[in-house]
Amino acid sequence: MASTANVSASMKWEVVKKSKKPNGSARQQNVKTSAGKKALAESNMPRIDPAPPLKPSETIYESFERMGKKNKEQVPPAPAPEQHPKKPNTGKCDKNSPRNEGDKNSQKTVKFKSLEDAMKALNLSTLQQQLEKSQSLFPENPSVCVKDLASYLNYKLQAPEIDPTVSKYSYDYPYCLASKELKSMCKTLLVKSTDSQQQLFDHCINTMLRELEKQPGEALHGYRFCIQAIMLENPKIATQNLASHLELLRSHQNNPVKCLTIMWALGQAGLTDLTEGLKVWFGIMLPVLGTKPLSLYAIGYLERLLMMHANLTKGFGVMGPKDFFPLLDFTFMPKNALSPSLQEQLRLLYPRLKVLAFGAKPESTLHTYFPSFLSRVTHNCPDDMKKELLNSLTECLTLDPQSFSVWRQLYTKHLSQSSLLLNHLLDSWNCQSGKIRKSLPETVQSFKVTNDEMSTSAACSQGVKACNDVCNQLQVKMKGQGFPWSRLVLVALVFAVGFVMHDIRANGSFKASSVARVLHQSGMMSVSQQAWNKISLYSYKGYSWMETNAPYYYSEMVNKMGPILEMALEKTTLAVGYLGEKCSNQIAWVKDNAPRLIEWLNSSIPDGVVQLIEYLKELLLSIHQNHLQPAMVYVKTSLEQGWQQFVKSCKGEVSWPCVQDHLVYISMSTWTYLQNTTIAVKNWAFSMLSRL
C-alpha cells in the first residue's frame, strides 16, 4: 500500500519553482520533462511531413529523358531523400550538399556570343534522339513532340537577345542561319504533325510572352525559329484566329515589347504568301496603327511586304472599302497619330495599295468606293487629299458606269461635294475620256431637274444654286465642243459633187456645162486636160509593163528566193522558240515588274513635272493662236495675191505656154542669182587669201 501510495503520489502534478540560476542537473531534468511533453503532444496530433525544398523547373525534354531511363532500366523509383529539419538559428541550406550540386548542374546552360555560334554547336543527333524518345512515349499525341522540339531548340540556342522585331537582320532571321539538315528535320516533323501546327504556334507565342515577363528571361531564338518554320510550311495558320490574336494584342497594349513580339510572329505569314500577309496587316496592324510605339514596325512591315511581292495580282480580293479608307485617312489627313515621316512613307506606298484595293476588275467594283470618296470631298479638306479624292471619283466614273447611278442617288444629300466634283469635271473637260462625255449629259440633266424641284421648295440652299450654275456651264460646254471642221468639209464636198452632177445633167454633157465654161475661161481646162493626158499615158505604159514583166520577175524571185526564205523562216521560228525558252524567267520577271515600274513612275513623278507639262501645253496653245494662225492667214493672203498677179501676167487666161514662160523665167533668174552669188563668194575668198 505504501508503494502504491508512493506511486500515486509520484504521478501527481508538482509545482516547480523557477530559480534564477538553476544548476546543471536541474536544467537537464527540465529539458527531459519538456521533451517528454513535446513527444506526448506530437504522438497525439496528426503528423504533417515538412514539404521538400522547391526544385528548379525542368524543360520538357529533360523530363522525357528521365522517364525514358526509368522505363529502359525497369528500376523502381528511388525513395525520396529524408528531409532533415532545419537547424535552429540557421536560415540557409548547406551549400555543399549533393542535392544542391545536382540542381546547379541541371540549371546550367551554355551562353554563346552569337546565334551563329549556337547554331553551329547544335547537336542534331542528340535532337533526333530526343524527338524519337518523345514519339515513343507519346505516339498518339504529336503535339508533345513538336513542343519538345521548340523547348529543346530554345534551350540550346542561348545567345544575346535581339530586338523583338528583328529589324536589323534579314526578313528570314534566324531561320536563315540553320543548316539544311535542321530545316529538313523540322519540316519532316511538321508535315507529320499537321494537326498540331496551330497548337505549336500558339504555344510558341504564349511561351515567348511568359519569358518576357521574367527579369532576366531566356533568349527566344528557338521559338522564333519554330514560328518561321511553321509559316513557311503553312502560312494560313496565322490568319485562322485573327480575332483572338487581336484581343491578345490589345490585352498587352501597355507593354510595347510584347505587342511587337506578337506582331512579328503573325507577320511571318507574309514571307511566302502576299494574301496572308495582307490579312495579318489589315487584321492586326491596322487597328493599332495609331499607337506610336507600334506604328513604325507596322508601316515598315507593309513596305517590306509590298517590296517582296512585286506581283500585286496575288493580293487582289483581300482589301475592301472598309480597309482602304482608313488607310486613305492616315495617308492624307494632317495631324493624325502618325509622324510626318511615317505619313510620307505611307504616301509612297499608297499607289500600290490603291491598285490592290480596286482589284482585278475595277469596272465592276469601283461603284462601291464612290460613296466614301464623295463623302470625304469637302471644302475644308487638305489640297492633296482633295486632289486625290477628285481624281479617284473621276476614275470611278470612267471605269465603272454604275458610279453615275450611285451619284444620282447620293446627289441630294451631298450637294456641296457634288458641286466640287462638277467643277472638277468642268475644269478638266478637255482631258476627259469619251465614256464620261457620253454618260455625263444624262446625269447633268437629271441634276438640273432635281435642282429645279429643290429651288421651288423652301429647302433651297446655297449648295443648290452652286450646283445649278455648274450644271448650266457644263451643258454649254458639252453642246459647244469646238467648230466641226471635218463636218463642214464633208458637207462642202458633197454639195460640190451634187452641184457638178446637177449641172452636167441639166446641160446634157460636161462640155456644155457651166463648170466646163468656168474652167475653160480660167485656163484650168487646158492644163487639166494636158495633165490628165500625161497621167493616162504613163499609167497605161506602167500597166502594160507590169502586165508583161510582172509574172516573169515573180517566177524568178520565187525560184531563187523561195528556198532561202523558207530556211530563214524555219531558223527564225527555232530561234524565237529557243530564246523564249531561255528567257522565260526574264520575260516573267518583266511581266511581273512592269506594273510596278509604271506605278513607281506614277508615284515618283513630282507635281512640278505635271505643272511643267501644263505650262508647255498652254505655251503651245498661245503660239498656235497668236503666231501660227496669223502666219497661216498671211500665207493664204499672199498666195491669193500671187495667183492674181500670175493671172494678170498671163493676160487674164492661164495657159500652158504662159506657165512654161514663167517657169523658164524663174529658172533663168534662179540660175543667174546662183552664178552671181558664186562669183561673189569666189572673189571674197581670193581677196581673203591674198591678204594672208
XYZ file of C-alpha atoms in Angstrom:
692
model
C 0.000 0.000 0.000
C 2.854 2.205 0.833
C 4.385 1.530 -2.547
C 1.054 2.205 -4.238
C 0.690 5.404 -2.332
C 4.170 6.399 -3.313
C 3.493 5.676 -6.994
C 0.238 7.637 -6.908
C 1.963 10.442 -5.159
C 4.734 10.445 -7.750
C 2.173 10.742 -10.613
C 0.595 13.877 -9.200
C 1.432 17.286 -10.617
C 4.078 19.155 -8.756
C 4.702 22.873 -8.719
C 8.299 23.599 -9.514
C 9.630 26.936 -8.527
C 11.886 28.590 -11.074
C 15.205 29.532 -9.634
C 17.279 32.344 -11.009
C 20.318 30.179 -11.699
C 19.398 26.554 -11.866
C 22.224 24.097 -11.623
C 23.191 21.667 -14.373
C 21.211 18.648 -13.081
C 18.006 20.642 -12.742
C 18.428 22.060 -16.245
C 18.855 18.581 -17.703
C 15.769 17.390 -15.806
C 13.679 20.258 -17.137
C 14.844 19.592 -20.691
C 13.908 15.927 -20.373
C 10.487 16.814 -18.944
C 9.738 19.297 -21.782
C 10.973 16.816 -24.387
C 8.678 14.188 -22.990
C 5.722 16.533 -23.016
C 6.526 17.523 -26.620
C 6.810 13.898 -27.701
C 3.488 13.098 -25.984
C 1.802 16.016 -27.742
C 3.237 15.105 -31.139
C 2.166 11.480 -30.731
C -1.440 12.564 -30.111
C -1.570 15.087 -33.039
C -1.773 14.194 -36.764
C 1.629 14.083 -38.372
C 2.415 16.665 -41.112
C 5.507 15.929 -43.145
C 7.582 19.001 -43.966
C 7.496 19.915 -47.665
C 10.707 19.271 -49.566
C 12.549 22.297 -51.000
C 11.320 23.518 -54.387
C 13.135 22.160 -57.390
C 14.058 24.301 -60.366
C 11.683 23.868 -63.291
C 12.777 21.269 -65.809
C 12.430 21.557 -69.531
C 10.200 19.083 -71.295
C 12.966 17.144 -72.944
C 14.736 16.598 -69.515
C 11.560 15.059 -68.133
C 11.296 12.824 -71.171
C 14.924 11.721 -70.765
C 14.437 10.857 -67.085
C 11.241 8.905 -67.851
C 12.968 7.082 -70.697
C 15.805 5.929 -68.463
C 13.354 4.614 -65.885
C 11.407 2.667 -68.476
C 14.560 1.250 -70.052
C 16.214 0.072 -66.850
C 12.972 -1.124 -65.203
C 14.197 0.140 -61.864
C 11.614 1.205 -59.309
C 11.791 4.834 -58.334
C 14.155 5.588 -55.511
C 12.622 6.751 -52.250
C 12.585 10.419 -51.650
C 15.567 11.561 -49.634
C 14.954 12.084 -45.978
C 14.157 15.649 -45.219
C 16.144 16.846 -42.255
C 14.593 19.514 -40.115
C 16.186 22.874 -40.285
C 18.624 23.707 -37.602
C 17.633 26.423 -35.224
C 19.106 29.848 -35.774
C 20.091 28.797 -39.343
C 18.259 30.231 -42.418
C 20.434 28.767 -45.255
C 20.743 25.314 -46.732
C 24.034 23.528 -46.831
C 25.835 24.681 -49.934
C 27.997 21.586 -50.180
C 25.147 19.104 -50.186
C 24.937 16.838 -53.277
C 21.301 17.849 -53.809
C 22.236 21.465 -54.486
C 25.082 20.435 -56.753
C 22.693 18.408 -58.896
C 20.269 21.315 -59.157
C 23.040 23.621 -60.284
C 24.089 21.214 -62.985
C 20.502 20.867 -64.245
C 20.118 24.660 -64.465
C 23.442 25.264 -66.145
C 23.071 26.469 -69.757
C 25.695 27.449 -72.247
C 25.629 31.065 -73.383
C 27.100 31.758 -76.791
C 28.461 35.046 -78.021
C 26.269 34.978 -81.118
C 23.387 32.987 -82.518
C 25.583 31.785 -85.381
C 27.878 30.032 -82.868
C 24.895 28.492 -81.116
C 23.578 27.130 -84.421
C 26.962 25.621 -85.253
C 27.241 23.987 -81.827
C 23.772 22.400 -82.035
C 23.997 18.597 -81.931
C 21.430 17.253 -84.392
C 21.928 13.612 -83.377
C 21.002 14.433 -79.780
C 17.983 16.354 -81.002
C 16.926 13.404 -83.139
C 17.233 11.069 -80.164
C 15.099 13.354 -78.027
C 12.428 13.537 -80.701
C 12.407 9.752 -81.110
C 12.006 9.308 -77.356
C 9.130 11.775 -77.309
C 7.443 9.973 -80.193
C 7.866 6.599 -78.487
C 6.470 7.885 -75.190
C 3.541 9.753 -76.728
C 2.792 8.124 -80.073
C -0.835 9.298 -80.072
C -0.074 12.896 -79.069
C 2.215 14.551 -81.652
C 1.737 17.990 -80.080
C 4.036 16.937 -77.225
C 6.787 16.114 -79.705
C 6.628 19.430 -81.554
C 6.514 21.375 -78.286
C 9.529 19.370 -77.137
C 11.296 20.454 -80.342
C 10.616 24.131 -79.598
C 11.752 23.806 -75.963
C 14.923 21.954 -76.907
C 15.898 24.460 -79.586
C 15.228 27.435 -77.323
C 17.225 25.784 -74.531
C 20.203 25.153 -76.773
C 20.143 28.393 -78.774
C 21.040 30.679 -75.897
C 22.651 33.808 -77.302
C 22.241 37.526 -76.593
C 18.626 38.583 -77.114
C 17.812 40.862 -80.044
C 15.176 43.408 -80.939
C 11.679 41.800 -80.841
C 11.024 42.902 -84.442
C 14.389 41.581 -85.759
C 14.571 44.799 -87.769
C 18.374 44.862 -88.009
C 18.570 41.491 -89.752
C 17.156 39.892 -92.885
C 13.470 39.069 -93.079
C 14.092 35.297 -92.548
C 16.341 35.651 -89.489
C 17.024 33.406 -87.520
C 15.719 30.669 -89.843
C 18.352 31.529 -92.450
C 21.167 30.543 -90.035
C 20.013 26.929 -89.713
C 21.648 24.121 -91.666
C 19.841 22.154 -94.335
C 19.700 19.114 -92.060
C 17.966 21.030 -89.275
C 15.479 22.603 -91.710
C 14.724 19.202 -93.229
C 14.251 17.643 -89.783
C 11.828 20.370 -88.696
C 9.917 20.227 -91.972
C 9.508 16.455 -91.737
C 8.228 16.693 -88.170
C 5.788 19.486 -89.049
C 4.440 17.566 -92.032
C 3.786 14.543 -89.793
C 2.138 16.784 -87.175
C -0.134 18.862 -89.403
C -2.962 18.929 -86.871
C -0.626 20.182 -84.147
C 0.843 23.135 -86.020
C -1.733 25.572 -84.647
C -1.049 24.374 -81.094
C 2.693 24.757 -81.594
C 2.252 28.248 -82.993
C 0.114 29.368 -80.050
C 2.476 27.619 -77.617
C 5.477 29.494 -79.005
C 3.734 32.875 -78.769
C 2.445 32.301 -75.226
C 5.798 30.982 -74.029
C 7.587 33.975 -75.503
C 5.199 36.308 -73.690
C 5.795 34.491 -70.397
C 9.561 34.669 -70.837
C 9.346 38.400 -71.470
C 7.829 38.837 -68.008
C 10.932 37.345 -66.355
C 13.868 39.547 -65.426
C 16.051 38.394 -66.972
C 14.319 35.849 -69.161
C 15.731 33.346 -71.594
C 16.559 34.168 -75.172
C 13.720 33.388 -77.591
C 15.642 32.334 -80.697
C 14.335 28.770 -80.655
C 10.709 29.823 -80.577
C 11.300 32.344 -83.375
C 12.885 29.613 -85.455
C 9.887 27.316 -84.956
C 7.422 30.091 -85.828
C 9.221 30.767 -89.106
C 9.338 27.055 -89.901
C 5.568 26.791 -89.358
C 4.840 29.852 -91.505
C 6.974 28.539 -94.364
C 5.068 25.261 -94.254
C 1.536 26.616 -93.675
C 1.158 30.434 -93.584
C -2.607 30.200 -93.130
C -2.029 29.188 -89.502
C -1.506 32.841 -88.588
C -4.830 34.012 -90.030
C -7.138 31.330 -88.656
C -7.662 33.096 -85.308
C -7.006 36.752 -86.069
C -9.762 37.930 -83.721
C -8.279 36.097 -80.722
C -4.783 37.304 -81.588
C -6.036 40.886 -81.833
C -7.645 40.508 -78.401
C -4.340 39.130 -77.070
C -2.504 42.088 -78.592
C -4.867 44.605 -77.010
C -4.568 42.909 -73.629
C -0.826 43.726 -73.688
C -1.153 47.207 -75.181
C 0.688 48.716 -72.219
C 3.735 46.570 -72.989
C 5.139 47.503 -76.431
C 7.734 44.704 -76.384
C 5.058 42.037 -76.068
C 2.915 43.709 -78.728
C 5.831 43.832 -81.156
C 6.573 40.178 -80.430
C 3.000 39.196 -81.317
C 3.038 41.349 -84.459
C 6.358 39.861 -85.582
C 5.153 36.293 -85.058
C 1.937 36.826 -87.034
C 3.721 38.838 -89.707
C 5.903 35.883 -90.690
C 2.935 34.627 -92.721
C 3.762 37.239 -95.350
C 7.195 35.769 -96.118
C 5.749 33.342 -98.646
C 2.144 34.437 -99.199
C 1.109 38.009 -100.028
C -2.553 37.281 -99.334
C -1.931 36.012 -95.804
C 0.486 38.852 -95.107
C -2.127 41.426 -96.107
C -4.743 39.686 -93.952
C -2.401 39.922 -90.969
C -1.652 43.578 -91.661
C -5.262 44.664 -92.023
C -6.499 42.424 -89.204
C -3.745 43.021 -86.626
C -1.567 46.009 -87.505
C -4.068 48.457 -88.976
C -6.205 48.564 -85.770
C -3.106 49.611 -83.769
C -1.615 51.910 -86.418
C -2.420 54.932 -84.288
C -0.294 53.607 -81.395
C 3.060 55.357 -81.672
C 5.345 52.539 -80.380
C 3.802 50.121 -82.912
C 3.332 52.358 -85.979
C 6.965 52.262 -87.085
C 7.037 48.470 -87.310
C 3.568 48.281 -88.916
C 4.463 50.601 -91.810
C 7.926 49.081 -92.189
C 6.373 45.624 -92.423
C 3.898 46.816 -95.062
C 6.703 48.332 -97.129
C 8.778 45.139 -96.917
C 5.737 43.026 -97.797
C 4.987 45.025 -100.957
C 8.657 45.036 -101.966
C 8.995 41.264 -101.539
C 5.899 40.523 -103.631
C 6.157 42.609 -106.788
C 3.235 40.801 -108.428
C 0.311 42.555 -106.779
C -2.269 40.419 -108.576
C -1.763 37.717 -105.942
C -3.177 40.077 -103.323
C -6.375 41.010 -105.141
C -9.531 40.405 -103.149
C -8.083 40.995 -99.682
C -8.815 44.707 -99.373
C -12.235 46.286 -99.439
C -13.652 49.755 -98.797
C -13.605 49.233 -95.015
C -9.856 48.515 -95.173
C -8.904 51.080 -97.819
C -10.448 54.278 -96.475
C -8.816 54.205 -93.003
C -5.538 53.960 -94.894
C -6.570 56.905 -97.060
C -7.264 58.983 -93.947
C -3.937 58.049 -92.370
C -2.151 58.904 -95.625
C -3.572 62.361 -96.355
C -5.192 63.741 -93.190
C -2.797 66.102 -91.387
C -2.106 65.974 -87.660
C -3.116 62.366 -87.195
C -1.469 59.772 -84.969
C 1.365 59.183 -87.461
C 4.510 61.263 -87.540
C 5.223 63.260 -90.734
C 7.987 60.857 -91.777
C 5.754 57.801 -91.385
C 2.938 59.575 -93.200
C 5.267 60.356 -96.102
C 6.424 56.726 -96.145
C 2.804 55.573 -96.255
C 2.061 58.057 -99.047
C 4.739 56.405 -101.199
C 3.016 53.047 -100.694
C -0.458 54.451 -101.415
C -0.490 53.907 -105.234
C 0.179 50.172 -104.818
C -2.387 49.907 -102.055
C -4.883 51.603 -104.349
C -4.210 49.010 -107.051
C -4.752 46.234 -104.500
C -7.996 47.821 -103.330
C -9.520 48.246 -106.799
C -8.679 44.645 -107.677
C -8.590 42.784 -110.959
C -11.960 44.085 -112.222
C -12.323 47.754 -111.277
C -15.081 48.169 -113.851
C -17.384 46.176 -111.585
C -16.194 47.217 -108.097
C -15.444 50.938 -108.171
C -19.070 51.959 -107.649
C -18.780 50.538 -104.106
C -15.953 53.001 -103.394
C -17.748 56.010 -104.867
C -19.912 56.915 -101.810
C -16.945 57.026 -99.433
C -14.870 59.046 -101.883
C -17.731 61.514 -102.370
C -18.473 61.959 -98.668
C -14.837 62.896 -97.960
C -14.643 65.688 -100.568
C -15.275 68.880 -98.637
C -14.176 72.477 -98.934
C -12.123 72.143 -95.743
C -10.139 69.008 -96.567
C -6.408 69.419 -97.424
C -5.468 70.212 -101.005
C -3.554 66.976 -101.541
C -6.422 64.915 -100.236
C -8.971 66.883 -102.256
C -6.953 66.344 -105.420
C -6.651 62.622 -104.770
C -10.357 62.265 -103.979
C -11.450 64.133 -107.115
C -9.108 62.080 -109.305
C -10.399 58.881 -107.709
C -14.016 59.938 -108.271
C -13.224 60.678 -111.912
C -11.601 57.268 -112.210
C -14.708 55.627 -110.751
C -16.918 57.420 -113.296
C -14.579 56.481 -116.138
C -14.129 52.779 -115.377
C -17.415 51.799 -113.725
C -20.601 53.145 -115.392
C -22.647 52.171 -112.324
C -20.974 55.038 -110.458
C -23.243 57.511 -112.299
C -26.380 55.870 -110.899
C -24.828 55.822 -107.406
C -24.010 59.524 -107.779
C -27.579 60.358 -108.783
C -28.871 58.572 -105.671
C -26.479 60.452 -103.377
C -26.862 63.861 -105.036
C -29.470 65.436 -102.753
C -27.544 64.511 -99.582
C -24.133 65.591 -100.912
C -24.755 68.860 -102.736
C -21.530 70.607 -101.740
C -19.448 67.525 -102.593
C -21.248 67.178 -105.932
C -20.561 70.832 -106.779
C -16.839 70.260 -106.197
C -16.874 67.211 -108.443
C -18.844 69.016 -111.167
C -16.401 71.934 -111.060
C -13.512 69.483 -111.378
C -15.124 67.864 -114.423
C -15.748 71.308 -115.928
C -12.132 72.410 -115.445
C -10.701 69.190 -116.884
C -13.315 68.692 -119.595
C -10.790 68.695 -122.453
C -8.869 65.862 -120.762
C -11.874 63.656 -120.004
C -12.411 60.346 -121.746
C -15.189 59.544 -124.157
C -17.005 57.417 -121.575
C -17.549 60.369 -119.263
C -18.550 62.663 -122.161
C -21.087 60.080 -123.242
C -22.670 59.389 -119.841
C -22.381 62.779 -118.138
C -25.078 64.705 -120.139
C -27.832 62.420 -118.873
C -26.604 62.779 -115.289
C -26.335 66.562 -115.556
C -29.852 66.741 -116.963
C -31.189 64.726 -114.019
C -29.332 67.069 -111.663
C -30.993 70.033 -113.420
C -34.432 68.548 -112.840
C -33.606 67.934 -109.171
C -32.265 71.473 -108.805
C -35.458 72.944 -110.270
C -37.589 70.913 -107.865
C -35.480 71.931 -104.865
C -35.311 75.604 -105.901
C -39.110 75.901 -105.823
C -39.309 74.423 -102.344
C -38.380 76.068 -99.084
C -35.318 73.855 -98.757
C -33.394 75.787 -101.391
C -29.856 76.434 -100.204
C -26.601 77.874 -101.430
C -25.451 74.400 -102.458
C -28.399 74.015 -104.849
C -27.570 77.322 -106.511
C -23.890 76.410 -106.849
C -24.751 73.033 -108.395
C -27.261 74.633 -110.749
C -24.674 77.141 -112.001
C -22.105 74.417 -112.626
C -24.668 72.258 -114.417
C -25.521 75.161 -116.742
C -21.851 75.712 -117.550
C -21.347 72.018 -118.201
C -24.299 71.875 -120.542
C -22.902 74.820 -122.523
C -19.510 73.100 -122.578
C -20.997 69.821 -123.759
C -23.077 71.437 -126.512
C -20.292 73.619 -127.892
C -17.366 71.278 -128.266
C -15.450 73.367 -130.873
C -16.032 74.173 -134.529
C -16.821 70.988 -136.577
C -14.274 71.470 -139.376
C -14.470 67.867 -140.547
C -18.241 68.001 -140.895
C -18.035 71.315 -142.739
C -15.525 69.947 -145.263
C -17.636 66.835 -145.790
C -20.777 68.920 -146.384
C -18.920 71.223 -148.805
C -17.560 68.249 -150.743
C -20.986 66.638 -151.005
C -22.506 69.945 -152.088
C -19.828 70.481 -154.763
C -20.270 66.963 -156.181
C -24.046 67.404 -156.245
C -23.762 70.775 -157.954
C -21.473 69.381 -160.678
C -23.739 66.380 -161.260
C -26.805 68.622 -161.494
C -25.026 70.991 -163.902
C -23.952 68.156 -166.210
C -27.433 66.648 -166.152
C -29.115 69.996 -166.875
C -26.855 70.850 -169.877
C -26.687 67.352 -171.308
C -22.883 66.934 -171.257
C -19.799 68.069 -169.392
C -18.526 70.276 -172.260
C -21.825 72.193 -172.365
C -21.980 72.628 -168.590
C -21.220 75.851 -166.793
C -18.445 74.151 -164.814
C -16.594 73.397 -168.059
C -17.030 77.014 -169.224
C -15.611 78.364 -165.949
C -12.649 76.002 -166.163
C -12.068 76.978 -169.806
C -12.198 80.702 -169.060
C -9.775 80.392 -166.158
C -7.346 78.347 -168.248
C -7.562 75.342 -165.930
C -9.282 73.229 -168.584
C -6.272 73.030 -170.899
C -3.867 72.483 -168.025
C -6.048 69.766 -166.506
C -6.517 68.096 -169.907
C -2.793 68.038 -170.562
C -2.136 66.708 -167.066
C -4.830 64.078 -167.456
C -3.460 63.000 -170.857
C 0.047 62.588 -169.444
C -1.225 60.740 -166.394
C -3.259 58.431 -168.610
C -0.312 57.831 -170.956
C 2.176 56.963 -168.223
C -0.369 54.905 -166.330
C -1.055 52.877 -169.475
C 2.665 52.348 -170.094
C 3.191 51.263 -166.495
C 0.263 48.897 -166.566
C 1.494 47.372 -169.841
C 4.987 46.890 -168.422
C 3.617 45.287 -165.225
C 1.342 43.021 -167.273
C 4.258 41.843 -169.401
C 7.138 41.593 -166.888
C 5.496 41.009 -163.501
C 4.861 37.252 -163.994
C 8.423 36.682 -165.187
C 10.075 38.503 -162.301
C 7.726 36.907 -159.815
C 8.603 33.387 -161.011
C 12.318 34.187 -160.951
C 12.075 35.558 -157.411
C 10.132 32.500 -156.235
C 12.679 30.111 -157.774
C 15.716 31.852 -156.316
C 14.467 33.356 -153.095
C 11.856 30.757 -152.109
C 14.211 28.169 -150.521
C 16.204 30.890 -148.822
C 13.087 32.491 -147.368
C 11.737 29.113 -146.202
C 15.028 28.307 -144.489
C 15.144 31.770 -142.928
C 11.576 31.363 -141.668
C 12.400 27.972 -140.171
C 15.558 29.270 -138.486
C 13.698 32.294 -137.199
C 10.990 30.080 -135.706
C 13.619 27.917 -133.992
C 15.479 30.983 -132.727
C 12.310 32.519 -131.331
C 11.411 29.270 -129.577
C 14.924 28.910 -128.150
C 15.004 32.493 -126.934
C 11.528 32.140 -125.457
C 12.616 29.032 -123.559
C 15.859 30.541 -122.295
C 14.402 33.914 -121.448
C 11.152 32.687 -119.903
C 12.248 33.728 -116.419
C 13.286 37.154 -117.660
C 10.026 37.572 -119.568
C 8.019 36.566 -116.500
C 10.093 38.966 -114.398
C 9.392 41.787 -116.842
C 5.671 40.991 -116.836
C 5.605 40.977 -113.044
C 7.663 44.132 -112.608
C 6.301 46.243 -115.468
C 3.152 47.265 -113.482
C 5.350 48.005 -110.512
C 7.626 50.186 -112.655
C 4.634 52.054 -114.034
C 3.269 52.553 -110.514
C 6.688 53.729 -109.334
C 6.913 56.205 -112.201
C 3.401 57.471 -111.492
C 4.175 57.880 -107.815
C 7.701 59.256 -108.316
C 6.931 61.910 -110.928
C 6.614 65.098 -108.889
C 3.811 67.556 -109.298
C 6.277 70.046 -110.765
C 6.662 67.898 -113.866
C 2.893 67.774 -114.304
C 2.723 71.537 -113.918
C 5.554 71.920 -116.435
C 3.591 69.830 -118.935
C 0.555 72.035 -118.347
C 2.667 75.159 -118.891
C 4.060 73.701 -122.120
C 0.540 72.926 -123.256
C -0.545 76.485 -122.582
C 2.578 77.820 -124.358
C 1.855 75.736 -127.457
C -1.759 76.914 -127.469
C -0.586 80.507 -127.180
C 1.885 80.066 -130.050
C -0.837 78.486 -132.182
C -3.338 81.250 -131.517
C -1.003 84.251 -131.574
C 1.574 83.253 -134.187
C 0.656 80.228 -136.286
C -2.873 81.284 -137.126
C -1.841 84.843 -138.186
C 1.007 83.345 -140.180
C -1.376 80.987 -141.952
C -3.702 83.876 -142.741
C -0.768 85.896 -144.095
C 0.424 82.973 -146.238
C -3.084 82.433 -147.566
C -3.423 86.137 -148.454
C -0.005 86.162 -150.096
C -0.876 83.119 -152.189
C -4.108 84.713 -153.323
C -2.323 87.922 -154.296
C 0.387 85.969 -156.067
C -2.205 83.998 -158.020
C -3.918 87.211 -159.066
C -0.609 88.658 -160.231
C 0.107 85.451 -162.112
C -3.294 85.582 -163.833
C -2.712 89.247 -164.774
C 0.698 88.402 -166.200
C -0.989 85.813 -168.414
C -3.409 88.493 -169.642
C -6.376 87.049 -167.763
C -6.095 83.483 -169.136
C -3.841 80.829 -167.602
C -2.455 78.595 -170.342
C 0.303 76.060 -170.595
C 2.603 78.307 -172.727
C 2.242 81.048 -170.119
C 3.140 78.629 -167.358
C 6.153 77.461 -169.367
C 7.302 81.040 -169.856
C 7.076 81.741 -166.144
C 8.932 78.530 -165.285
C 11.671 79.390 -167.758
C 11.888 82.907 -166.344
C 12.082 81.610 -162.757
C 14.728 79.047 -163.726
C 16.851 81.615 -165.511
C 16.530 84.086 -162.654
C 17.486 81.439 -160.121
C 20.470 80.307 -162.220
C 21.651 83.894 -162.682
C 21.349 84.551 -158.938
C 23.332 81.411 -158.126
C 26.059 82.355 -160.623
C 26.348 85.865 -159.246
C 26.428 84.569 -155.670
C 29.109 82.003 -156.552
C 31.281 84.617 -158.262
C 30.917 86.963 -155.294
C 31.892 84.229 -152.818
C 34.835 83.237 -155.025
C 36.107 86.834 -155.256
C 35.753 87.245 -151.490
C 37.689 84.061 -150.875
C 40.531 85.125 -153.240
C 40.735 88.511 -151.546
C 40.979 86.899 -148.113
C 43.684 84.529 -149.317
C 45.648 87.367 -150.906
C 45.710 89.229 -147.592
C 47.229 86.206 -145.913
